[in-house]
Amino acid sequence: MTSTVDATLVQSPFAGSPARALVCRGCGARSPLAAQHACFECFGPLEVAYDLDAFRQVTREQIAAGPDNIWRYAPLLPVGQDPAARVTLNPGRTPLVRADALAREIGLRAPLWVKDDSANPTHSFKDRVVSVALTAARALGFTRYACASTGNLANSVAAHAARDGVPSIVFIPADLEPGKIVTTAVYGGDVVAVDGSYDDVNRLCSELTETDEFESTAFVNVNVRPFYAEGSRTLGFEVAEQLGWRLPGQVVIPMASGELLTKVDKAFGELVEIGLVPEAPWRVFGAQSAGCNPIATALHAGRDDITPVKPTGIAKSLNIGDPAAGLYALETVRRTGGWMDYAADDEIRDAIQLLARTTGVFAETAGGVTVAVLRKLVASGKLDPDTETVVFNTGEGLKTLDAVADRAVPTHRVKPSLRGAREAGLVE
């Protein structure tokens, strides 16, 4: 279901925006375009609703004439229509890698593609959502940028704030991978390590937004979350454009909160609805780690509720035990006829190496989760081997080196001489 609306125009803080309101995903109540993430009527989550007529004016040619980044889709986004108003590292237009060798190895006969978002400026898909969220935050008058993060989001917020010359403060679990701490702290903002899980960090940030000290602070995934979430739609737009303005029959997407999965599906639906791609069915599949799989567990049990879990395991970027969009991810997968599965730590490690060996793409642990689940879906018959498939790698393997450090080692050690090479069997 898309969130486009035929609506009377409302006054917007974003010049030229097709966005018209925030709409509750639960009860449908409408709110103004503002820094608000929960419905005042039922406390359900809010998302951006658009003017369908404005969307229908957008053409493929208009998009192709745009910049070589996410802002080519500005006519379909809630903010950023004025280039001077953007807070951005100009992410997007990342490679769509044909993965024939991987397809053969796991038993797929139709084309398989890897959407490799590790090529973004801070090496994860979070640059997309942060660019949109902070562009909204600037327009709404915020003077400091913040987030609760499992790592990649902290990297991106700190980098965007540095580029924009605005202070930042990011909150992370204290046991985060060292590489992700370094690649956040290097930008010079405040980094607050919290003794607790991501869910504890997120809860703290929600409480801080209600204090006077944080009144002028935009938490990208709390008080400006509706705008943040919309940035994920650009992944769906890009895949369709890179495939020649058509939709893949199947997508496999990693899940933490579940929001990325729902927004890619939303983007596909909008493209069909406004006529930019031909109408065609697609199925959505979700991937979680065995250490944090509350959404997949609910699906397997046939439940409509999600029981929060305490996350464990190496895929820390997916470790959200109480996923905010979990119910909507369930709805999306069921509606499209897809499925969800999960992978254990050793399966994740194997999949990281498999992807690297067959495609040259080095994924972080979340990408390992996705490829491991792809392999399971094919083996179980849940995913059609004769239907074109896109899998999403959302981050760079250099951020989670510890996951495969004891496996990715030199294959030979030789003395610096021809004799040494011969003794090692490298030459006859």
PDB file of N, CA and C in Angstrom, residues 86 138 323 337:
ATOM      1  N   ARG A  86      19.748  21.231   0.747  1.00  0.00           N
ATOM      2  CA  ARG A  86      20.061  19.847   1.115  1.00  0.00           C
ATOM      3  C   ARG A  86      21.215  19.764   2.120  1.00  0.00           C
ATOM      4  N   ARG A 138      17.027  20.477   8.885  1.00  0.00           N
ATOM      5  CA  ARG A 138      17.477  21.862   8.676  1.00  0.00           C
ATOM      6  C   ARG A 138      16.289  22.771   8.390  1.00  0.00           C
ATOM      7  N   PRO A 323      11.532  -4.422  17.043  1.00  0.00           N
ATOM      8  CA  PRO A 323      11.536  -3.717  15.761  1.00  0.00           C
ATOM      9  C   PRO A 323      10.301  -2.858  15.545  1.00  0.00           C
ATOM     10  N   GLY A 337       3.411 -12.494  -1.000  1.00  0.00           N
ATOM     11  CA  GLY A 337       3.676 -13.918  -1.161  1.00  0.00           C
ATOM     12  C   GLY A 337       5.113 -14.310  -0.929  1.00  0.00           C
TER      13      GLY A 337
END
